[in-house]
């Protein structure tokens, strides 16, 4: 609608982007600026030391370098993610970036690791001193000096708002990687790119701004449309690089599992409080999550605290139900430590501390399935056969209970699979920086891959009988059981990293009794 002067009456007079100024009054006077930027003591030495990860990440980068000589590799940490309006989630870097730099916790939004191709013999050394094909540079947004407005005025990055962030020197000391200002990134990525020049590959999906930047650089160099597909090869390589864990990764996973077991103990102690609260599942969730924040970085994924029939919903994370006596509670939870490695453990516990007969029967079937999987987890076994071993037990037990419409053998055939009605998920996934680690690895190295020492994955069979499942006896209905452990493949077998958390029903009962005094 227009008025007599032709102005659009319905058009707002203040642009949307300026509306934040309706909320707070930022001082803009020159007097304020001069005053706020002056009078500060020298920054204290933060005492930053090289991280223990330095030699390990150098080796990981050298192994990646081996696959892409002559190609520039771009690995973004990712940006801060908006939670709502102008508030962000706590930052967590992309796992490929964390793996190749050793930077965990909330380091370092907008940073980008670039492996620049270099002539033979001039690359960064691998662990044994052999030069790789690349020189690594970390482009970061360093701490702004106090005469820069960012210092007090930038709510996302400023020292007044988010604390003093590392300087370029700090980043280099911490990671052993040359650090440069992120403003140099564009020219650094674009250098010598062209039809006869350097190729660029980017880990796509980590930072849209960087994906767009690389596209623009390719377009300018006249190589657009030729390299995008190859980006997937880099994504795949960074995922496959993590299939076999090095000594530091295994140490960090042990740490994550140890902290997780303590969290489960805290939950057992909190069960009486959970029973008394109208949202007992929240008591369980918050007890575990508080432990994860206190002793680690966070939880590695949203905690599943599923009491009674909620346990039949595989990823029940609403966690707002009651915890009732006589029922089971399924807790699937993992502490992520500061290096960002996470555990992924599930126990299904009797709320009263003792399994009923029917609960024990179902629990034991799941435990036997897990044991069958453990039995064959050793170097040389195919990953997919771990699942097959567990399924053989599950199908046999369902047949014994008269639940299968066909024989166990028929159910186990590819044309059958009826037993999967009660366990639709897989038995195992790789575990590491991501709870579902190595997810971009090729099928021939994952599902069809062969186990090697240093691989870490879960064994987590389950049985889930929904409350409205008319094909099972009434006493089974509303019972869900999953038992999940974290497994390291050793030279001649496997080690259950989460073995300190009892699995056998009688040990679970004894452990609960001890914790509850
Ligand atoms: N622990 C959750 C999952 O493996 O999907
Ligand atoms: Mn899992």
Coordinates of C-alpha atoms and ligand atoms in Angstrom, one line a residue, residues 301 304 315 332 344 429 435-436 460 484, ligand 1:
X301 CA 26.0 -38.3 21.4
X304 CA 19.5 -42.6 25.6
X315 CA 17.2 -43.8 19.8
X332 CA 23.1 -46.0 26.1
X344 CA 29.5 -45.8 23.3
X429 CA 30.0 -49.8 14.1
X435 CA 30.4 -42.3 17.6
X436 CA 29.8 -43.8 14.2
X460 CA 25.7 -54.2 20.5
X484 CA 26.9 -52.7 24.0
Ligands
LIG1 N1 24.8 -45.5 20.7 C1 24.0 -45.0 19.7 C2 24.3 -45.7 18.4 O1 25.2 -46.5 18.3 O2 23.6 -45.4 17.4

